[in-house]
GROMACS .gro file of C-alpha atoms in nm:
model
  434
    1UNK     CA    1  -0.349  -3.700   0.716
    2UNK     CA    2  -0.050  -3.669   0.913
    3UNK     CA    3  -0.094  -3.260   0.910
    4UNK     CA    4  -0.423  -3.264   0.992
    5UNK     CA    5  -0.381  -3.476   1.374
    6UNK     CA    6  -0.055  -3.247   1.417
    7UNK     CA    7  -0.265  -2.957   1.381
    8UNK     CA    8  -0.563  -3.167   1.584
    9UNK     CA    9  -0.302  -3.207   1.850
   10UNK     CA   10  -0.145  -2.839   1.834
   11UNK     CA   11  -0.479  -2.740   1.935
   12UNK     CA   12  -0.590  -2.958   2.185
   13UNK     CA   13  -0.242  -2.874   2.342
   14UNK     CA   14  -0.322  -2.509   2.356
   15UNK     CA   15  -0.644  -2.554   2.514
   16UNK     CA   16  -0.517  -2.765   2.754
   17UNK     CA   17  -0.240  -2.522   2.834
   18UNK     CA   18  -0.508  -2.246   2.866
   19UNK     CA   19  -0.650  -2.452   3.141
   20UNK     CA   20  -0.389  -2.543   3.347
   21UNK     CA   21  -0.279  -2.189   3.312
   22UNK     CA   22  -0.655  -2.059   3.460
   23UNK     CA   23  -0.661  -2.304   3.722
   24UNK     CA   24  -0.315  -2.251   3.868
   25UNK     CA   25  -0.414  -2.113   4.257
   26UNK     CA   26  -0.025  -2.016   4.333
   27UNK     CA   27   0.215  -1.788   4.132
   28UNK     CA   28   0.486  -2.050   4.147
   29UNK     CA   29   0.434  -2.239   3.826
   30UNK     CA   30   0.214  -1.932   3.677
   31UNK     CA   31   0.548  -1.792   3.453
   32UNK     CA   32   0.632  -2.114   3.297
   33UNK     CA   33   0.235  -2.218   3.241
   34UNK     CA   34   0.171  -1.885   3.059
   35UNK     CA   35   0.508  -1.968   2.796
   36UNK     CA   36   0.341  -2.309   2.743
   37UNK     CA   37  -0.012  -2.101   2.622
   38UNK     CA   38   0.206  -1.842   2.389
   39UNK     CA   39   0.442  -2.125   2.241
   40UNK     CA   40   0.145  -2.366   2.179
   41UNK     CA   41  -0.032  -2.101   2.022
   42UNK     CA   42   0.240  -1.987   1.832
   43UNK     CA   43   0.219  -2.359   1.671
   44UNK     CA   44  -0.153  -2.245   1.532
   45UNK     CA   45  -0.219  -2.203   1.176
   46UNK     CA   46  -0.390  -1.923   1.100
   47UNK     CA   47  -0.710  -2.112   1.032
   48UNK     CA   48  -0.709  -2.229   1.401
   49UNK     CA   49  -0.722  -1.923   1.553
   50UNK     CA   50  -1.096  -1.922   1.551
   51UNK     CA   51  -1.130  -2.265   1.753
   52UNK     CA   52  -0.848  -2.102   2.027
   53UNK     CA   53  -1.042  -1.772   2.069
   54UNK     CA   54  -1.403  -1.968   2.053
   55UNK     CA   55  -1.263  -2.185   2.304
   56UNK     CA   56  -1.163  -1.869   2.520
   57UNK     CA   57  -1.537  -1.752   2.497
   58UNK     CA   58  -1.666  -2.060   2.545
   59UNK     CA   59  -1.505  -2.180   2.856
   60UNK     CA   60  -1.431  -1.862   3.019
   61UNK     CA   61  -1.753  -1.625   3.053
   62UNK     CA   62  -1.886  -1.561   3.407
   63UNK     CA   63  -2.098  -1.804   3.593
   64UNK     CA   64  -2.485  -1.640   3.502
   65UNK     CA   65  -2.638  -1.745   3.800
   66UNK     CA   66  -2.381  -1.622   4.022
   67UNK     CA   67  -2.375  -1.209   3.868
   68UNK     CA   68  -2.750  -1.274   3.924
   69UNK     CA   69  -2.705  -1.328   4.288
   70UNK     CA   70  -2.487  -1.076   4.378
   71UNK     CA   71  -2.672  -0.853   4.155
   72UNK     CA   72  -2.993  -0.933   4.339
   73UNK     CA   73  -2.766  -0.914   4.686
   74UNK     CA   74  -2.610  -0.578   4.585
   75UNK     CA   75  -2.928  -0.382   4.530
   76UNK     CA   76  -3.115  -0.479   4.836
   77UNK     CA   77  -2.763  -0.374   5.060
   78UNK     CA   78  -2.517  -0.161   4.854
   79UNK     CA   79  -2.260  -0.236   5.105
   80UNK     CA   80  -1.890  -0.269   5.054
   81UNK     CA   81  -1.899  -0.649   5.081
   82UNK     CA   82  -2.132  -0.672   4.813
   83UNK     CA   83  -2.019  -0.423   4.604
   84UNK     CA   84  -1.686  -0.614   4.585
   85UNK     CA   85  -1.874  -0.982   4.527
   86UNK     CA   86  -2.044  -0.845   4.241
   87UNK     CA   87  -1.741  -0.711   4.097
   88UNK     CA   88  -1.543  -1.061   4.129
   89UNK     CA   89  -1.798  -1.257   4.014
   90UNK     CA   90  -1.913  -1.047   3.669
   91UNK     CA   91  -1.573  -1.006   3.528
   92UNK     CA   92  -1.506  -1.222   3.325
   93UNK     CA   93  -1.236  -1.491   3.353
   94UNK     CA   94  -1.041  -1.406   3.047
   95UNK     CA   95  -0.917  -1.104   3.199
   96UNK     CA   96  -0.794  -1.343   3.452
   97UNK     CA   97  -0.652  -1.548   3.195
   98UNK     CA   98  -0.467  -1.202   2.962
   99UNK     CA   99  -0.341  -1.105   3.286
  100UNK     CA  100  -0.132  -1.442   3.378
  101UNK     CA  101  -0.063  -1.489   3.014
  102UNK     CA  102   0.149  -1.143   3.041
  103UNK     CA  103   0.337  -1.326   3.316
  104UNK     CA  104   0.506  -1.498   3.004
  105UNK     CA  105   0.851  -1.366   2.847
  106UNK     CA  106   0.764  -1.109   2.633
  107UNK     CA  107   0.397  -1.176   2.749
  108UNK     CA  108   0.239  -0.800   2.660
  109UNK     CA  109   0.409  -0.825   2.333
  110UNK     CA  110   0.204  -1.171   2.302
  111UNK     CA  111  -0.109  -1.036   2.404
  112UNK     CA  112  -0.094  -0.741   2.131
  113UNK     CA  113  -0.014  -0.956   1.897
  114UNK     CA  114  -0.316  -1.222   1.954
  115UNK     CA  115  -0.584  -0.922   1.957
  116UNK     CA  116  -0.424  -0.866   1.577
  117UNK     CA  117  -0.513  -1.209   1.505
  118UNK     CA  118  -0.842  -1.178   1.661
  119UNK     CA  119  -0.944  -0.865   1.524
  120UNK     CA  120  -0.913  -1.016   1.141
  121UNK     CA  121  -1.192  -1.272   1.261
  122UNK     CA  122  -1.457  -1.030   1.369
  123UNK     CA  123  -1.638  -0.967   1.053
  124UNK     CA  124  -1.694  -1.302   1.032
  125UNK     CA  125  -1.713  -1.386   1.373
  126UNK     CA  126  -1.918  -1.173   1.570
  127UNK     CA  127  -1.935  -1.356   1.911
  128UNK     CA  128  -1.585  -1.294   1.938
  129UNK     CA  129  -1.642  -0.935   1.997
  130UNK     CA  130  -1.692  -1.059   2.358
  131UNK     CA  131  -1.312  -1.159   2.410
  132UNK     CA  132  -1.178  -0.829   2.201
  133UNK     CA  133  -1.387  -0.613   2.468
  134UNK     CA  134  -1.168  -0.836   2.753
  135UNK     CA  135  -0.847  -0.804   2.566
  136UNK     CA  136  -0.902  -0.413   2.455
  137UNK     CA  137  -1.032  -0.376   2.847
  138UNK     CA  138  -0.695  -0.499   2.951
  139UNK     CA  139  -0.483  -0.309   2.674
  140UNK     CA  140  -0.646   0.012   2.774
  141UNK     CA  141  -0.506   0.017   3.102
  142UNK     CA  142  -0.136  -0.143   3.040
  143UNK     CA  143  -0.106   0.099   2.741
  144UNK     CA  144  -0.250   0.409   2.970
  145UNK     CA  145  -0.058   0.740   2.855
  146UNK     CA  146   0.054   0.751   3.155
  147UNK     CA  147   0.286   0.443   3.146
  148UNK     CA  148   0.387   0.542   2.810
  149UNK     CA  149   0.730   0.780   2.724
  150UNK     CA  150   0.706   1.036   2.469
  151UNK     CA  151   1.071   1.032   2.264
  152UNK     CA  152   1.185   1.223   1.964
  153UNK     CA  153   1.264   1.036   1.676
  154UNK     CA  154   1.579   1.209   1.468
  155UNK     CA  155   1.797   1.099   1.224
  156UNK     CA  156   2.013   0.886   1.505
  157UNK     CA  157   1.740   0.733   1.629
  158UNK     CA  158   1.804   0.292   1.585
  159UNK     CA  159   1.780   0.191   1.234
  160UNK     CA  160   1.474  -0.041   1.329
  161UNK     CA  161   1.269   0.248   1.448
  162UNK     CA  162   1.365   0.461   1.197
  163UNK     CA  163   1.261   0.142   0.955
  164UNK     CA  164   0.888   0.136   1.143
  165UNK     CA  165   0.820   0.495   1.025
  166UNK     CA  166   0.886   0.411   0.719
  167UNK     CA  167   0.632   0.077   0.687
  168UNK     CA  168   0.352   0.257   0.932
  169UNK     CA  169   0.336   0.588   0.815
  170UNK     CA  170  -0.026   0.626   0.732
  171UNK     CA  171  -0.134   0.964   0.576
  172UNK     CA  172   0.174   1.054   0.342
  173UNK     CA  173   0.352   0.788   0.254
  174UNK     CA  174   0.772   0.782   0.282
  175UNK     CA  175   0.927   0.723  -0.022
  176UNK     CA  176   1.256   0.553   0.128
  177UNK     CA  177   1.568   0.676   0.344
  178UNK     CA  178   1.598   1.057   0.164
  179UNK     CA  179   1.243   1.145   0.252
  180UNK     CA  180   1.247   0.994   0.619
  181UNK     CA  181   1.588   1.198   0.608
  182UNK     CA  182   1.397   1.541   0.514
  183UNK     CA  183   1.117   1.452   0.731
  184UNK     CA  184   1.345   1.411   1.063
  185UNK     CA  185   1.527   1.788   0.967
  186UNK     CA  186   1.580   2.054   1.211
  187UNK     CA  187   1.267   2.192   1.101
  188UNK     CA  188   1.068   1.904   1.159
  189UNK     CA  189   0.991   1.682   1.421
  190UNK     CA  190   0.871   1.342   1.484
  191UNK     CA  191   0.752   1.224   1.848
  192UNK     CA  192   0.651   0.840   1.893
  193UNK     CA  193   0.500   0.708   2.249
  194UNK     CA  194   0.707   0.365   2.381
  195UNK     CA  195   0.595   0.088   2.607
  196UNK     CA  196   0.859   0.010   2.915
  197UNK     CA  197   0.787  -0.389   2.805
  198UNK     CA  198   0.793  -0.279   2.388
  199UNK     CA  199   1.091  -0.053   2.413
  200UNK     CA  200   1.194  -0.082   2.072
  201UNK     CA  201   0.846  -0.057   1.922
  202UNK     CA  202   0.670   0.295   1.844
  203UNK     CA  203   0.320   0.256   1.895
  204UNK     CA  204   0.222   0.595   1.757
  205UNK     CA  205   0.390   0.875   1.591
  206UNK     CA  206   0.344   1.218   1.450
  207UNK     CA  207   0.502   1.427   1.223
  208UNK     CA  208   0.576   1.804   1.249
  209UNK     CA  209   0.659   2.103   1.017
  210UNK     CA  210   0.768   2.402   1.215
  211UNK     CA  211   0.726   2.731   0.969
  212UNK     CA  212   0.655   3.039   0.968
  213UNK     CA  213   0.301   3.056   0.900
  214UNK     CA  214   0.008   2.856   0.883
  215UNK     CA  215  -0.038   2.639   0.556
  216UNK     CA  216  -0.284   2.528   0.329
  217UNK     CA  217  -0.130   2.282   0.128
  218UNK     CA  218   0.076   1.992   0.202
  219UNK     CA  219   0.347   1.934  -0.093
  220UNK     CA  220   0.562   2.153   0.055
  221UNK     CA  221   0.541   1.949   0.408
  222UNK     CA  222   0.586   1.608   0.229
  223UNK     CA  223   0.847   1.682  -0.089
  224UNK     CA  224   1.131   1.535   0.001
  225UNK     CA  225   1.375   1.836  -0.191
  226UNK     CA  226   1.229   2.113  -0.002
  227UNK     CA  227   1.482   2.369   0.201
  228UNK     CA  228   1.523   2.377   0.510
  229UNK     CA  229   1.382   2.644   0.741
  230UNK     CA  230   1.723   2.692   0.926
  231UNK     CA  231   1.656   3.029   1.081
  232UNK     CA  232   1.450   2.903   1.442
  233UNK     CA  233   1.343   3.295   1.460
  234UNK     CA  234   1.089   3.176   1.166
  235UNK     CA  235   0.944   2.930   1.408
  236UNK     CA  236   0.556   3.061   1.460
  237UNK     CA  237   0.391   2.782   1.392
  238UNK     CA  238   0.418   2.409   1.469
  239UNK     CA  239   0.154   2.190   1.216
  240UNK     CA  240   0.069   1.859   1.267
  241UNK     CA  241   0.063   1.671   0.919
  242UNK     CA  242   0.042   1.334   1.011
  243UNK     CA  243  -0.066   1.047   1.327
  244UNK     CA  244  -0.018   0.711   1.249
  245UNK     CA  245  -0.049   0.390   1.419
  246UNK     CA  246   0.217   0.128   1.466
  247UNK     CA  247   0.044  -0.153   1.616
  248UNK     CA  248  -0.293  -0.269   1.469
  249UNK     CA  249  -0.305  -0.538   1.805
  250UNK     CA  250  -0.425  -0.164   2.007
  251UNK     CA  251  -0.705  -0.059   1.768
  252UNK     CA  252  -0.943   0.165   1.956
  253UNK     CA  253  -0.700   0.215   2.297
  254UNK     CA  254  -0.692   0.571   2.290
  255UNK     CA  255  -0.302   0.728   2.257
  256UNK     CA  256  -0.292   0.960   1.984
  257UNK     CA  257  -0.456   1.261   2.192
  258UNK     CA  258  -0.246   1.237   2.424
  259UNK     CA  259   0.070   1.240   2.227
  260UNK     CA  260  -0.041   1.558   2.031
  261UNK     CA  261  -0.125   1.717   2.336
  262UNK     CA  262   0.242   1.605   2.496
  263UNK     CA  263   0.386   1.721   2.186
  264UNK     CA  264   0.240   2.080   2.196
  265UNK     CA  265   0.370   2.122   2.544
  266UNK     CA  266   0.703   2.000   2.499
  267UNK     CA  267   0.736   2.255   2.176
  268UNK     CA  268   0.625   2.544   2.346
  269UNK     CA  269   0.887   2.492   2.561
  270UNK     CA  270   1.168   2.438   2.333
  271UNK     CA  271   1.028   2.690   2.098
  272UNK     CA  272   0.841   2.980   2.300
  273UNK     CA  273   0.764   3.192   2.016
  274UNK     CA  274   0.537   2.887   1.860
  275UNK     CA  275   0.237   3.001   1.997
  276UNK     CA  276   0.021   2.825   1.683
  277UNK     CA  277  -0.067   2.457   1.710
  278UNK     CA  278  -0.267   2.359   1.383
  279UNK     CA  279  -0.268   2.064   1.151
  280UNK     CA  280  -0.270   2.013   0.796
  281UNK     CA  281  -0.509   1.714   0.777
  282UNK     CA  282  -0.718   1.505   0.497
  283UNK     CA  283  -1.072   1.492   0.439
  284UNK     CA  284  -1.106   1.098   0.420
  285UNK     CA  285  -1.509   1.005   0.326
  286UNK     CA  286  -1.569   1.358   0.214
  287UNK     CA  287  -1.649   1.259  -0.182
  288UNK     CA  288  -1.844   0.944  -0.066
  289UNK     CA  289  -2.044   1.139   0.213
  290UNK     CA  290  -2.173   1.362  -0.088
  291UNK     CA  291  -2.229   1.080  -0.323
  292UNK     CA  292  -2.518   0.915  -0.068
  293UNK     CA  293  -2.680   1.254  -0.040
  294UNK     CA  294  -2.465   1.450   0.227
  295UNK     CA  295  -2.706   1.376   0.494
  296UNK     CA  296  -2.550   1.502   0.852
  297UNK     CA  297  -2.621   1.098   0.972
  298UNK     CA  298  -2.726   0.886   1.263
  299UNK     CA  299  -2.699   1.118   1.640
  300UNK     CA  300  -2.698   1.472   1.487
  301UNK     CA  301  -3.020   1.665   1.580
  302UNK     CA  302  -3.200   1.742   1.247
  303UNK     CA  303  -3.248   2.102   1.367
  304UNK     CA  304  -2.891   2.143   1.309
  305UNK     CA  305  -2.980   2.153   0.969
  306UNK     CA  306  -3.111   2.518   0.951
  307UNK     CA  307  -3.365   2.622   0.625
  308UNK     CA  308  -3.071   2.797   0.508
  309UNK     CA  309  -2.790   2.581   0.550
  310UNK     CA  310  -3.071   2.329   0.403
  311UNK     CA  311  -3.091   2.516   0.079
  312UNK     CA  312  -2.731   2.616   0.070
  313UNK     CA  313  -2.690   2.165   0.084
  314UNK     CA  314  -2.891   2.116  -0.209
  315UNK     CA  315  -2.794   2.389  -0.447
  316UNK     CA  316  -2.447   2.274  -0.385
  317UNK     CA  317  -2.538   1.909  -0.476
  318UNK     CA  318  -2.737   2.025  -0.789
  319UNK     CA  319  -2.414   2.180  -0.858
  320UNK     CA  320  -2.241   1.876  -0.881
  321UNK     CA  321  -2.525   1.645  -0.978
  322UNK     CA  322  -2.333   1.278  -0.872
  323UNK     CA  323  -2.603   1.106  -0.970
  324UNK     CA  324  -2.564   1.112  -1.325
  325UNK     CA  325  -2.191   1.126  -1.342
  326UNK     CA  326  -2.003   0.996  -1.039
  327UNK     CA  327  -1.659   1.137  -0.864
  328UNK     CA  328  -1.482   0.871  -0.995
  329UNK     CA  329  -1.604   0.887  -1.405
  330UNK     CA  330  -1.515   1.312  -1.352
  331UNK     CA  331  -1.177   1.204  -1.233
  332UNK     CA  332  -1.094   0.977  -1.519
  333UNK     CA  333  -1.248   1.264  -1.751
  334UNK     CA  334  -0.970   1.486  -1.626
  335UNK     CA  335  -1.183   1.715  -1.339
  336UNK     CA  336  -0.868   1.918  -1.157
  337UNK     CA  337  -0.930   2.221  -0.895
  338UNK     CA  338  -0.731   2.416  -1.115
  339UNK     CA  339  -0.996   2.366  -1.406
  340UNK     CA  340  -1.272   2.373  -1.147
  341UNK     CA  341  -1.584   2.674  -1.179
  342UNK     CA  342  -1.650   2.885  -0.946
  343UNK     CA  343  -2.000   2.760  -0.891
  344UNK     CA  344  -1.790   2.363  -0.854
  345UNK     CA  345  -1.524   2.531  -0.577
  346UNK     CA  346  -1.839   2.722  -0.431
  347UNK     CA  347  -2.057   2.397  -0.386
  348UNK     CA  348  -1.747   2.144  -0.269
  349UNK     CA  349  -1.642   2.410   0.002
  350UNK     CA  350  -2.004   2.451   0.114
  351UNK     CA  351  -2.078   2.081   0.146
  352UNK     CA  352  -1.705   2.028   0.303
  353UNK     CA  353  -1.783   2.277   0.632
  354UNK     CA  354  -2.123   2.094   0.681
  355UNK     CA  355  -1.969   1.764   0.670
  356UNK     CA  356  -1.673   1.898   0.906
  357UNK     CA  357  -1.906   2.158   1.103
  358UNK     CA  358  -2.237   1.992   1.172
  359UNK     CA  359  -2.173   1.626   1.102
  360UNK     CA  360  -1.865   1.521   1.264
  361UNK     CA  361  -2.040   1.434   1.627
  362UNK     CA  362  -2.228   1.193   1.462
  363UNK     CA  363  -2.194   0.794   1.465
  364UNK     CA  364  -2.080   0.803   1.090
  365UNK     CA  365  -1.875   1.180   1.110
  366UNK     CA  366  -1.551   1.210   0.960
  367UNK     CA  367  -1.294   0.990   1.201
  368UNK     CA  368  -1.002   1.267   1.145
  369UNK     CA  369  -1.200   1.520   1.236
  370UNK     CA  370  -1.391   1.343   1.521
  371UNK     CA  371  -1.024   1.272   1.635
  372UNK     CA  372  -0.919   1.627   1.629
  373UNK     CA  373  -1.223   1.823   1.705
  374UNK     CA  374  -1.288   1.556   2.000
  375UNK     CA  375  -0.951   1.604   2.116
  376UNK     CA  376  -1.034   1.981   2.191
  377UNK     CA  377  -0.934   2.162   1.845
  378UNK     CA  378  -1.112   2.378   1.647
  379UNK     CA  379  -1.224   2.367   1.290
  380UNK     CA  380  -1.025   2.632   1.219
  381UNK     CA  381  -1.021   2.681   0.764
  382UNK     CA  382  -1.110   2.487   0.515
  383UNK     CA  383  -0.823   2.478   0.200
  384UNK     CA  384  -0.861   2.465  -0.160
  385UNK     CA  385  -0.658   2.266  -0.356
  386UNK     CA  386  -0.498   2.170  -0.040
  387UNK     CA  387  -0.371   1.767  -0.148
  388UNK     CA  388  -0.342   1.715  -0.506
  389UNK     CA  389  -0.229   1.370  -0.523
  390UNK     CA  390  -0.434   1.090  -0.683
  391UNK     CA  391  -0.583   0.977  -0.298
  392UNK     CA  392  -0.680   1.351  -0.224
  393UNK     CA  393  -0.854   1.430  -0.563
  394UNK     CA  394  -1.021   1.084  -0.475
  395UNK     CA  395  -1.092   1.130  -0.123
  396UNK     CA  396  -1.209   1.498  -0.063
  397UNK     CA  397  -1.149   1.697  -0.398
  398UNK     CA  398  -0.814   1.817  -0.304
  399UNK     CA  399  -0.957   1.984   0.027
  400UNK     CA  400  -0.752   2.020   0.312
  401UNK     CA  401  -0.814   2.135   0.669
  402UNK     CA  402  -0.648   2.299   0.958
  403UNK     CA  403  -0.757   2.215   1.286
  404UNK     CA  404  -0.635   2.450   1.542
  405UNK     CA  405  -0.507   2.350   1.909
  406UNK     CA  406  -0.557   2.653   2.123
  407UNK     CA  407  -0.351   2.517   2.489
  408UNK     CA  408  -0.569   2.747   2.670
  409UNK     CA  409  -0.900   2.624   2.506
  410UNK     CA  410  -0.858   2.231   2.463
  411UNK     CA  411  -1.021   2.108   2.773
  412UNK     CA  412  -1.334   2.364   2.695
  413UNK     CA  413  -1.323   2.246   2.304
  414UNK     CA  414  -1.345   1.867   2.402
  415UNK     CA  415  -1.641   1.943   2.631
  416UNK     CA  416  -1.829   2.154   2.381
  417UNK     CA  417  -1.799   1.871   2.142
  418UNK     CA  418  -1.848   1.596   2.400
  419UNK     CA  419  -2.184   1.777   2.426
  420UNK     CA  420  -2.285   1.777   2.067
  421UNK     CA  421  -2.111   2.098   1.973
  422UNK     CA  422  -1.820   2.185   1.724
  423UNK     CA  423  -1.653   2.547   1.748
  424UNK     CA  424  -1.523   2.658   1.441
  425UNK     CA  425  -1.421   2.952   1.289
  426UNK     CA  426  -1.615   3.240   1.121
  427UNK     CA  427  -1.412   3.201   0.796
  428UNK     CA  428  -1.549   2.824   0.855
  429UNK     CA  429  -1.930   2.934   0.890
  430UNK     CA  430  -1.942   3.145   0.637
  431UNK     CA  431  -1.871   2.901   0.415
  432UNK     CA  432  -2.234   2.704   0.527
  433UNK     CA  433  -2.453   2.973   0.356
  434UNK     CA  434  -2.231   3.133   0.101
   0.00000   0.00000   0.00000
């Protein structure tokens, strides 16, 4: 009984904090009010999370009848003065309240950390969506790429950041202190964007080989006992292998792009003979994609879909025939590329550059290669036997891709496919309508 008024109480004291904190006119008291909404949060079980954000939607959504007004004002006179009315009174007041609660010590690092506890409710609670679009609103522009420093992370970086790459790293994981050690080698390199107010936090990092040539399979980029490409002469080539997330409080405020694109830049210069920017990325989706009947999905014109490339589809699922044995049963049977047919490695690598090719601008595409190829690369090959580890054979097969940056052809690449269209390579096309 007694737990359940202190927890009562907790929450009626956050509220009320919320509200003195909305209603404060002056700046005075406005740093000590916003400490009182983060500490009585803090005090929240996780179960009461949903009652603080419900009250935040609740309370704090624009006055109706006022947008209507100055709506209604602001299209019979599209002057300044109502241009500006309508602008104060439709946004809502919990921006208002994010940006005061930032006031607070350590008040960004607060903020992040609520939209983590929010996003875990959405499923569930779907209303809330309205105060993640107010938080993510805010986040967007205080986490802008251009507030945020690009550092290299090396063997000397502070044993706390060295720790984060170690519990974030997404794609390939790090299997302790003598892989991160391999990974952070003269012929690697690992970039991570900072926050002035989160200086000690990477928000996003990714991982570079530097080689010689262009490759199609990523043990060697991962395996912690491979040798070290000393000579920098052998330098041609800089591949981004992985991008991963620190902070699951900035889900959908766009960084990544930005930090490849930083990253290419800054190893031209340090390297001018790199002249090759590709990655070495996964296929995630790829085997599920074919199991419900590799159809190119919801915002891809169905003329996309060519008579050829039509047949070329469905011979390559009859190939396979899913239906009456799934990925998962060939798997557990023992299916390997190496003991793959021709006719298998034919069909896979068909179906794989129509997924990549032709389906990626849809609303369901692959979300690495919408990253990439919406980030102004190329689909450049497509790789055989490319990740042979239990998640890659699950995944996509094994298959592998390299997505190529071309500096001189981003900008042009990221229009094409903000239009609908993906550029990729002959070698790519080719494999359509084998």
């Amino acid at each position: 009984m007694l737990e359940k008024l202190t927890k009562a109480r907790n929450l009626s004291k956050a509220n009320n904090a919320i509200k003195r904190l909305i209603s404060e006119r002056g700046e005075s008291n406005a740093l000590s009010m916003a400490d009182d909404v983060v500490n009585n949060y803090r005090k929240l079980t996780k179960d009461q999370h949903g009652s603080f954000f419900a009250f935040l939607f609740e309370k704090l959504n624009p006055q109706a009848d006022a947008v209507l007004k100055a709506a209604q004002n602001f299209s019979a006179d599209s002057s300044a003065r109502n241009y500006i009315q309508l602008q104060k009174v439709s946004e809502s007041p919990r921006q208002e309240f994010f940006r005061r609660l930032n006031r607070a010590s350590h008040g960004t690092a607060s903020v992040v950390q609520m939209r983590r506890d929010l996003l875990q409710l959405l499923d569930k609670r779907p209303e809330l969506a309205a105060v993640d679009f107010d938080i993510r609103h805010l986040l967007s522009s205080w986490f802008n790429p251009g507030f945020l420093k690009m550092h290299r992370v090396d063997w000397k970086s502070p044993a706390d950041v060295l720790e984060k790459l170690i519990k974030h790293e997404a794609v390939h994981a790090i299997d302790g202190w003598d892989d991160l050690r391999r990974r952070l080698q003269p012929d690697r390199r690992c970039f991570a964007f900072f926050h002035p107010q989160l200086p000690s936090e990477p928000l996003i990092f990714v991982e570079v080989a530097l080689l010689p040539d262009i490759p199609t399979v990523i043990t060697p980029l991962v395996d912690k006992r491979a040798e070290t490409v000393d000579q920098v002469s052998q330098y041609k080539v800089a591949v981004f292998y992985s991008i991963s997330n620190c902070e699951p409080g900035l889900r959908g405020v766009s960084m990544g792009n930005f930090l490849i694109k930083r990253v290419a830049e800054q190893l031209h210069a340090e390297f001018p003979a790199i002249k090759t920017f590709v990655t070495l990325s996964p296929i995630p989706g790829f085997i599920d994609w074919i199991a419900a009947g590799a159809n190119l999905g919801d915002g891809v014109p169905a003329e996309r879909l060519k008579p050829n490339l039509k047949t070329a589809r469905d011979a390559a699922l009859a190939v396979l025939q899913l239906e009456s044995k799934s990925w998962s049963e060939r798997l557990s049977a023992g299916w390997h590329p190496d003991l793959a047919t021709e006719k298998e490695k034919e069909a896979l690598m068909c179906l794989a550059s129509i997924y990549l090719g032709l389906a990626s601008t849809g609303r369901n595409g692959n979300p690495v290669a919408k990253f990439h190829l919406g980030n102004g690369a190329k689909l450049h090959l497509i790789n055989w036997a490319g990740d042979l580890s239990r998640k890659g054979l699950r995944q996509s097969a094994g298959l592998m891709v390299n997505y190529l940056y071309d500096l001189g052809s981003v900008e042009d690449n990221h229009e094409r496919f903000a239009d609908g269209e993906i550029v990729f390579s002959r070698a790519v096309g080719r494999l359509m309508a084998p």
